[in-house]
Amino acid sequence: DVKVTQSSRYLVKRTGEKVFLECVQDMDHENMFWYRQDPGLGLRLIYFSYDVKMKEKGDIPEGYSVSREKKERFSLILESASTNQTSMYLCASSLSGGNEQFFGPGTRLTVL
Amino acid sequence: GQQLNQSPQSMFIQEGEDVSMNCTSSSIFNTWLWYKQDPGEGPVLLIALYKAGELTSNGRLTAQFGITRKDSFLNISASIPSDVGIYFCAGNAGGTSYGKLTFGQGTILTVHP
């Protein structure tokens, strides 16, 4: 079975802090994705990566950056956290050319 | 960007009832997917549809890829309490999208025993 793990289930940070969210998948998937989930808005794509060191902006990249130094690991970085970034963050992966994404358990981030 | 309209936004049903939800798009999709999210967890893939008109079942769940390629529906028969959760539709437009998905807003399902 595909396994996608995220570094933290719950995280509380202060405004202005730099925040790192890490995601690791164990199925050798080429594609990895970061979403945020807010009530009534569904899942919105922040960034995705289709190969090591490659990254593409999603629909809401402002205030975020990403890093993919190894195939299995995709990190989401909040350079200076703000209260409007309080949300559930979900990581997913899929095979190259595939549409079926597999999700991690999510990180619920609260920015105070 | 592309948008998916998912309805209803929420449903409150009695155990044993059947459930139907749907998703519509203003543009064509090549793939439709249905996910379920349990409280506090990530979404889990239920059904994937790859061909217009395709009807696929997974236990008590049945989903169809609309013939116009702009819609899809999910039915749950004889609901049980563990069906509670948020159901999301998702679509992929194909081409060079790298497997990017567009998600609906979700349907929150509550099942009363």
mmCIF file with all atom_site columns, N, CA, C and O in Angstrom, chain B residues 64-98:
data_model
loop_
_atom_site.group_PDB
_atom_site.id
_atom_site.type_symbol
_atom_site.label_atom_id
_atom_site.label_alt_id
_atom_site.label_comp_id
_atom_site.label_asym_id
_atom_site.label_entity_id
_atom_site.label_seq_id
_atom_site.pdbx_PDB_ins_code
_atom_site.Cartn_x
_atom_site.Cartn_y
_atom_site.Cartn_z
_atom_site.occupancy
_atom_site.B_iso_or_equiv
_atom_site.pdbx_formal_charge
_atom_site.auth_seq_id
_atom_site.auth_comp_id
_atom_site.auth_asym_id
_atom_site.auth_atom_id
_atom_site.pdbx_PDB_model_num
ATOM 1   N N  . GLN B 1 64 ? -20.645 7.282  -11.512 1.00 0.00 ? 64 GLN B N  1
ATOM 2   C CA . GLN B 1 64 ? -20.722 7.328  -12.967 1.00 0.00 ? 64 GLN B CA 1
ATOM 3   C C  . GLN B 1 64 ? -20.014 8.562  -13.514 1.00 0.00 ? 64 GLN B C  1
ATOM 4   O O  . GLN B 1 64 ? -20.070 9.649  -12.924 1.00 0.00 ? 64 GLN B O  1
ATOM 5   N N  . PHE B 1 65 ? -19.361 8.372  -14.643 1.00 0.00 ? 65 PHE B N  1
ATOM 6   C CA . PHE B 1 65 ? -18.703 9.431  -15.408 1.00 0.00 ? 65 PHE B CA 1
ATOM 7   C C  . PHE B 1 65 ? -19.733 9.917  -16.425 1.00 0.00 ? 65 PHE B C  1
ATOM 8   O O  . PHE B 1 65 ? -20.148 9.164  -17.301 1.00 0.00 ? 65 PHE B O  1
ATOM 9   N N  . GLY B 1 66 ? -20.175 11.170 -16.314 1.00 0.00 ? 66 GLY B N  1
ATOM 10  C CA . GLY B 1 66 ? -21.216 11.667 -17.173 1.00 0.00 ? 66 GLY B CA 1
ATOM 11  C C  . GLY B 1 66 ? -20.845 11.633 -18.651 1.00 0.00 ? 66 GLY B C  1
ATOM 12  O O  . GLY B 1 66 ? -19.674 11.803 -19.015 1.00 0.00 ? 66 GLY B O  1
ATOM 13  N N  . ILE B 1 67 ? -21.831 11.427 -19.497 1.00 0.00 ? 67 ILE B N  1
ATOM 14  C CA . ILE B 1 67 ? -21.602 11.270 -20.934 1.00 0.00 ? 67 ILE B CA 1
ATOM 15  C C  . ILE B 1 67 ? -21.052 12.539 -21.567 1.00 0.00 ? 67 ILE B C  1
ATOM 16  O O  . ILE B 1 67 ? -20.333 12.503 -22.571 1.00 0.00 ? 67 ILE B O  1
ATOM 17  N N  . THR B 1 68 ? -21.378 13.700 -20.994 1.00 0.00 ? 68 THR B N  1
ATOM 18  C CA . THR B 1 68 ? -20.864 14.964 -21.524 1.00 0.00 ? 68 THR B CA 1
ATOM 19  C C  . THR B 1 68 ? -19.438 15.240 -21.052 1.00 0.00 ? 68 THR B C  1
ATOM 20  O O  . THR B 1 68 ? -18.801 16.193 -21.500 1.00 0.00 ? 68 THR B O  1
ATOM 21  N N  . ARG B 1 69 ? -18.944 14.421 -20.122 1.00 0.00 ? 69 ARG B N  1
ATOM 22  C CA . ARG B 1 69 ? -17.623 14.568 -19.476 1.00 0.00 ? 69 ARG B CA 1
ATOM 23  C C  . ARG B 1 69 ? -17.535 15.798 -18.587 1.00 0.00 ? 69 ARG B C  1
ATOM 24  O O  . ARG B 1 69 ? -16.457 16.182 -18.169 1.00 0.00 ? 69 ARG B O  1
ATOM 25  N N  . LYS B 1 70 ? -18.696 16.398 -18.301 1.00 0.00 ? 70 LYS B N  1
ATOM 26  C CA . LYS B 1 70 ? -18.709 17.574 -17.434 1.00 0.00 ? 70 LYS B CA 1
ATOM 27  C C  . LYS B 1 70 ? -19.377 17.312 -16.094 1.00 0.00 ? 70 LYS B C  1
ATOM 28  O O  . LYS B 1 70 ? -19.608 18.243 -15.321 1.00 0.00 ? 70 LYS B O  1
ATOM 29  N N  . ASP B 1 71 ? -19.719 16.057 -15.817 1.00 0.00 ? 71 ASP B N  1
ATOM 30  C CA . ASP B 1 71 ? -20.337 15.765 -14.540 1.00 0.00 ? 71 ASP B CA 1
ATOM 31  C C  . ASP B 1 71 ? -20.094 14.324 -14.115 1.00 0.00 ? 71 ASP B C  1
ATOM 32  O O  . ASP B 1 71 ? -19.724 13.461 -14.916 1.00 0.00 ? 71 ASP B O  1
ATOM 33  N N  . SER B 1 72 ? -20.335 14.099 -12.824 1.00 0.00 ? 72 SER B N  1
ATOM 34  C CA . SER B 1 72 ? -20.198 12.766 -12.251 1.00 0.00 ? 72 SER B CA 1
ATOM 35  C C  . SER B 1 72 ? -21.102 12.682 -11.034 1.00 0.00 ? 72 SER B C  1
ATOM 36  O O  . SER B 1 72 ? -21.398 13.706 -10.403 1.00 0.00 ? 72 SER B O  1
ATOM 37  N N  . PHE B 1 73 ? -21.567 11.486 -10.718 1.00 0.00 ? 73 PHE B N  1
ATOM 38  C CA . PHE B 1 73 ? -22.333 11.343 -9.481  1.00 0.00 ? 73 PHE B CA 1
ATOM 39  C C  . PHE B 1 73 ? -21.854 10.139 -8.697  1.00 0.00 ? 73 PHE B C  1
ATOM 40  O O  . PHE B 1 73 ? -21.232 9.216  -9.228  1.00 0.00 ? 73 PHE B O  1
ATOM 41  N N  . LEU B 1 74 ? -22.139 10.172 -7.388  1.00 0.00 ? 74 LEU B N  1
ATOM 42  C CA . LEU B 1 74 ? -21.814 9.083  -6.476  1.00 0.00 ? 74 LEU B CA 1
ATOM 43  C C  . LEU B 1 74 ? -23.072 8.698  -5.715  1.00 0.00 ? 74 LEU B C  1
ATOM 44  O O  . LEU B 1 74 ? -23.754 9.564  -5.169  1.00 0.00 ? 74 LEU B O  1
ATOM 45  N N  . ASN B 1 75 ? -23.379 7.409  -5.695  1.00 0.00 ? 75 ASN B N  1
ATOM 46  C CA . ASN B 1 75 ? -24.486 6.892  -4.903  1.00 0.00 ? 75 ASN B CA 1
ATOM 47  C C  . ASN B 1 75 ? -23.954 5.969  -3.824  1.00 0.00 ? 75 ASN B C  1
ATOM 48  O O  . ASN B 1 75 ? -23.028 5.179  -4.075  1.00 0.00 ? 75 ASN B O  1
ATOM 49  N N  . ILE B 1 76 ? -24.537 6.072  -2.644  1.00 0.00 ? 76 ILE B N  1
ATOM 50  C CA . ILE B 1 76 ? -24.240 5.143  -1.556  1.00 0.00 ? 76 ILE B CA 1
ATOM 51  C C  . ILE B 1 76 ? -25.553 4.468  -1.200  1.00 0.00 ? 76 ILE B C  1
ATOM 52  O O  . ILE B 1 76 ? -26.536 5.134  -0.885  1.00 0.00 ? 76 ILE B O  1
ATOM 53  N N  . SER B 1 77 ? -25.582 3.158  -1.234  1.00 0.00 ? 77 SER B N  1
ATOM 54  C CA . SER B 1 77 ? -26.810 2.446  -0.917  1.00 0.00 ? 77 SER B CA 1
ATOM 55  C C  . SER B 1 77 ? -26.768 1.941  0.530   1.00 0.00 ? 77 SER B C  1
ATOM 56  O O  . SER B 1 77 ? -25.699 1.624  1.058   1.00 0.00 ? 77 SER B O  1
ATOM 57  N N  . ALA B 1 78 ? -27.960 1.888  1.141   1.00 0.00 ? 78 ALA B N  1
ATOM 58  C CA . ALA B 1 78 ? -28.113 1.334  2.492   1.00 0.00 ? 78 ALA B CA 1
ATOM 59  C C  . ALA B 1 78 ? -27.048 1.883  3.439   1.00 0.00 ? 78 ALA B C  1
ATOM 60  O O  . ALA B 1 78 ? -26.218 1.140  3.970   1.00 0.00 ? 78 ALA B O  1
ATOM 61  N N  . SER B 1 79 ? -27.083 3.173  3.683   1.00 0.00 ? 79 SER B N  1
ATOM 62  C CA . SER B 1 79 ? -26.044 3.837  4.472   1.00 0.00 ? 79 SER B CA 1
ATOM 63  C C  . SER B 1 79 ? -25.924 3.248  5.881   1.00 0.00 ? 79 SER B C  1
ATOM 64  O O  . SER B 1 79 ? -26.905 2.752  6.461   1.00 0.00 ? 79 SER B O  1
ATOM 65  N N  . ILE B 1 80 ? -24.705 3.300  6.402   1.00 0.00 ? 80 ILE B N  1
ATOM 66  C CA . ILE B 1 80 ? -24.402 2.844  7.758   1.00 0.00 ? 80 ILE B CA 1
ATOM 67  C C  . ILE B 1 80 ? -23.658 3.965  8.487   1.00 0.00 ? 80 ILE B C  1
ATOM 68  O O  . ILE B 1 80 ? -23.126 4.876  7.836   1.00 0.00 ? 80 ILE B O  1
ATOM 69  N N  . PRO B 1 81 ? -23.598 3.927  9.809   1.00 0.00 ? 81 PRO B N  1
ATOM 70  C CA . PRO B 1 81 ? -22.959 5.025  10.557  1.00 0.00 ? 81 PRO B CA 1
ATOM 71  C C  . PRO B 1 81 ? -21.523 5.331  10.130  1.00 0.00 ? 81 PRO B C  1
ATOM 72  O O  . PRO B 1 81 ? -21.098 6.493  10.146  1.00 0.00 ? 81 PRO B O  1
ATOM 73  N N  . SER B 1 82 ? -20.760 4.332  9.721   1.00 0.00 ? 82 SER B N  1
ATOM 74  C CA . SER B 1 82 ? -19.360 4.579  9.333   1.00 0.00 ? 82 SER B CA 1
ATOM 75  C C  . SER B 1 82 ? -19.229 5.271  7.975   1.00 0.00 ? 82 SER B C  1
ATOM 76  O O  . SER B 1 82 ? -18.124 5.616  7.554   1.00 0.00 ? 82 SER B O  1
ATOM 77  N N  . ASP B 1 83 ? -20.348 5.526  7.302   1.00 0.00 ? 83 ASP B N  1
ATOM 78  C CA . ASP B 1 83 ? -20.305 6.306  6.059   1.00 0.00 ? 83 ASP B CA 1
ATOM 79  C C  . ASP B 1 83 ? -20.134 7.795  6.346   1.00 0.00 ? 83 ASP B C  1
ATOM 80  O O  . ASP B 1 83 ? -19.898 8.588  5.432   1.00 0.00 ? 83 ASP B O  1
ATOM 81  N N  . VAL B 1 84 ? -20.255 8.187  7.605   1.00 0.00 ? 84 VAL B N  1
ATOM 82  C CA . VAL B 1 84 ? -20.097 9.591  7.996   1.00 0.00 ? 84 VAL B CA 1
ATOM 83  C C  . VAL B 1 84 ? -18.737 10.119 7.550   1.00 0.00 ? 84 VAL B C  1
ATOM 84  O O  . VAL B 1 84 ? -17.722 9.438  7.672   1.00 0.00 ? 84 VAL B O  1
ATOM 85  N N  . GLY B 1 85 ? -18.727 11.332 7.016   1.00 0.00 ? 85 GLY B N  1
ATOM 86  C CA . GLY B 1 85 ? -17.482 11.954 6.590   1.00 0.00 ? 85 GLY B CA 1
ATOM 87  C C  . GLY B 1 85 ? -17.751 12.990 5.520   1.00 0.00 ? 85 GLY B C  1
ATOM 88  O O  . GLY B 1 85 ? -18.901 13.360 5.260   1.00 0.00 ? 85 GLY B O  1
ATOM 89  N N  . ILE B 1 86 ? -16.681 13.464 4.916   1.00 0.00 ? 86 ILE B N  1
ATOM 90  C CA . ILE B 1 86 ? -16.786 14.427 3.814   1.00 0.00 ? 86 ILE B CA 1
ATOM 91  C C  . ILE B 1 86 ? -16.421 13.705 2.531   1.00 0.00 ? 86 ILE B C  1
ATOM 92  O O  . ILE B 1 86 ? -15.368 13.060 2.448   1.00 0.00 ? 86 ILE B O  1
ATOM 93  N N  . TYR B 1 87 ? -17.261 13.836 1.529   1.00 0.00 ? 87 TYR B N  1
ATOM 94  C CA . TYR B 1 87 ? -17.029 13.208 0.236   1.00 0.00 ? 87 TYR B CA 1
ATOM 95  C C  . TYR B 1 87 ? -16.640 14.298 -0.771  1.00 0.00 ? 87 TYR B C  1
ATOM 96  O O  . TYR B 1 87 ? -17.330 15.313 -0.885  1.00 0.00 ? 87 TYR B O  1
ATOM 97  N N  . PHE B 1 88 ? -15.548 14.072 -1.467  1.00 0.00 ? 88 PHE B N  1
ATOM 98  C CA . PHE B 1 88 ? -15.060 15.025 -2.464  1.00 0.00 ? 88 PHE B CA 1
ATOM 99  C C  . PHE B 1 88 ? -15.052 14.388 -3.838  1.00 0.00 ? 88 PHE B C  1
ATOM 100 O O  . PHE B 1 88 ? -14.616 13.243 -3.998  1.00 0.00 ? 88 PHE B O  1
ATOM 101 N N  . CYS B 1 89 ? -15.492 15.169 -4.824  1.00 0.00 ? 89 CYS B N  1
ATOM 102 C CA . CYS B 1 89 ? -15.240 14.787 -6.202  1.00 0.00 ? 89 CYS B CA 1
ATOM 103 C C  . CYS B 1 89 ? -13.977 15.517 -6.656  1.00 0.00 ? 89 CYS B C  1
ATOM 104 O O  . CYS B 1 89 ? -13.607 16.553 -6.095  1.00 0.00 ? 89 CYS B O  1
ATOM 105 N N  . ALA B 1 90 ? -13.315 14.967 -7.642  1.00 0.00 ? 90 ALA B N  1
ATOM 106 C CA . ALA B 1 90 ? -12.117 15.596 -8.197  1.00 0.00 ? 90 ALA B CA 1
ATOM 107 C C  . ALA B 1 90 ? -12.023 15.234 -9.674  1.00 0.00 ? 90 ALA B C  1
ATOM 108 O O  . ALA B 1 90 ? -12.418 14.137 -10.081 1.00 0.00 ? 90 ALA B O  1
ATOM 109 N N  . GLY B 1 91 ? -11.508 16.150 -10.462 1.00 0.00 ? 91 GLY B N  1
ATOM 110 C CA . GLY B 1 91 ? -11.381 15.902 -11.892 1.00 0.00 ? 91 GLY B CA 1
ATOM 111 C C  . GLY B 1 91 ? -10.009 16.288 -12.403 1.00 0.00 ? 91 GLY B C  1
ATOM 112 O O  . GLY B 1 91 ? -9.347  17.169 -11.842 1.00 0.00 ? 91 GLY B O  1
ATOM 113 N N  . ASN B 1 92 ? -9.596  15.594 -13.466 1.00 0.00 ? 92 ASN B N  1
ATOM 114 C CA . ASN B 1 92 ? -8.340  15.919 -14.133 1.00 0.00 ? 92 ASN B CA 1
ATOM 115 C C  . ASN B 1 92 ? -8.631  16.210 -15.598 1.00 0.00 ? 92 ASN B C  1
ATOM 116 O O  . ASN B 1 92 ? -9.323  15.441 -16.264 1.00 0.00 ? 92 ASN B O  1
ATOM 117 N N  . ALA B 1 93 ? -8.086  17.331 -16.083 1.00 0.00 ? 93 ALA B N  1
ATOM 118 C CA . ALA B 1 93 ? -8.390  17.757 -17.453 1.00 0.00 ? 93 ALA B CA 1
ATOM 119 C C  . ALA B 1 93 ? -7.496  17.120 -18.502 1.00 0.00 ? 93 ALA B C  1
ATOM 120 O O  . ALA B 1 93 ? -7.718  17.278 -19.701 1.00 0.00 ? 93 ALA B O  1
ATOM 121 N N  . GLY B 1 94 ? -6.477  16.379 -18.069 1.00 0.00 ? 94 GLY B N  1
ATOM 122 C CA . GLY B 1 94 ? -5.594  15.736 -19.033 1.00 0.00 ? 94 GLY B CA 1
ATOM 123 C C  . GLY B 1 94 ? -4.571  16.688 -19.592 1.00 0.00 ? 94 GLY B C  1
ATOM 124 O O  . GLY B 1 94 ? -4.303  17.740 -19.033 1.00 0.00 ? 94 GLY B O  1
ATOM 125 N N  . GLY B 1 95 ? -3.973  16.298 -20.709 1.00 0.00 ? 95 GLY B N  1
ATOM 126 C CA . GLY B 1 95 ? -2.951  17.124 -21.323 1.00 0.00 ? 95 GLY B CA 1
ATOM 127 C C  . GLY B 1 95 ? -1.681  17.084 -20.506 1.00 0.00 ? 95 GLY B C  1
ATOM 128 O O  . GLY B 1 95 ? -1.282  16.053 -19.985 1.00 0.00 ? 95 GLY B O  1
ATOM 129 N N  . THR B 1 96 ? -1.049  18.247 -20.316 1.00 0.00 ? 96 THR B N  1
ATOM 130 C CA . THR B 1 96 ? 0.213   18.307 -19.579 1.00 0.00 ? 96 THR B CA 1
ATOM 131 C C  . THR B 1 96 ? -0.005  18.754 -18.147 1.00 0.00 ? 96 THR B C  1
ATOM 132 O O  . THR B 1 96 ? 0.777   19.502 -17.577 1.00 0.00 ? 96 THR B O  1
ATOM 133 N N  . SER B 1 97 ? -1.103  18.307 -17.565 1.00 0.00 ? 97 SER B N  1
ATOM 134 C CA . SER B 1 97 ? -1.454  18.801 -16.228 1.00 0.00 ? 97 SER B CA 1
ATOM 135 C C  . SER B 1 97 ? -0.679  18.124 -15.105 1.00 0.00 ? 97 SER B C  1
ATOM 136 O O  . SER B 1 97 ? -0.883  18.446 -13.950 1.00 0.00 ? 97 SER B O  1
ATOM 137 N N  . TYR B 1 98 ? 0.190   17.137 -15.426 1.00 0.00 ? 98 TYR B N  1
ATOM 138 C CA . TYR B 1 98 ? 0.985   16.447 -14.404 1.00 0.00 ? 98 TYR B CA 1
ATOM 139 C C  . TYR B 1 98 ? 0.105   15.816 -13.329 1.00 0.00 ? 98 TYR B C  1
ATOM 140 O O  . TYR B 1 98 ? 0.487   15.749 -12.173 1.00 0.00 ? 98 TYR B O  1
#
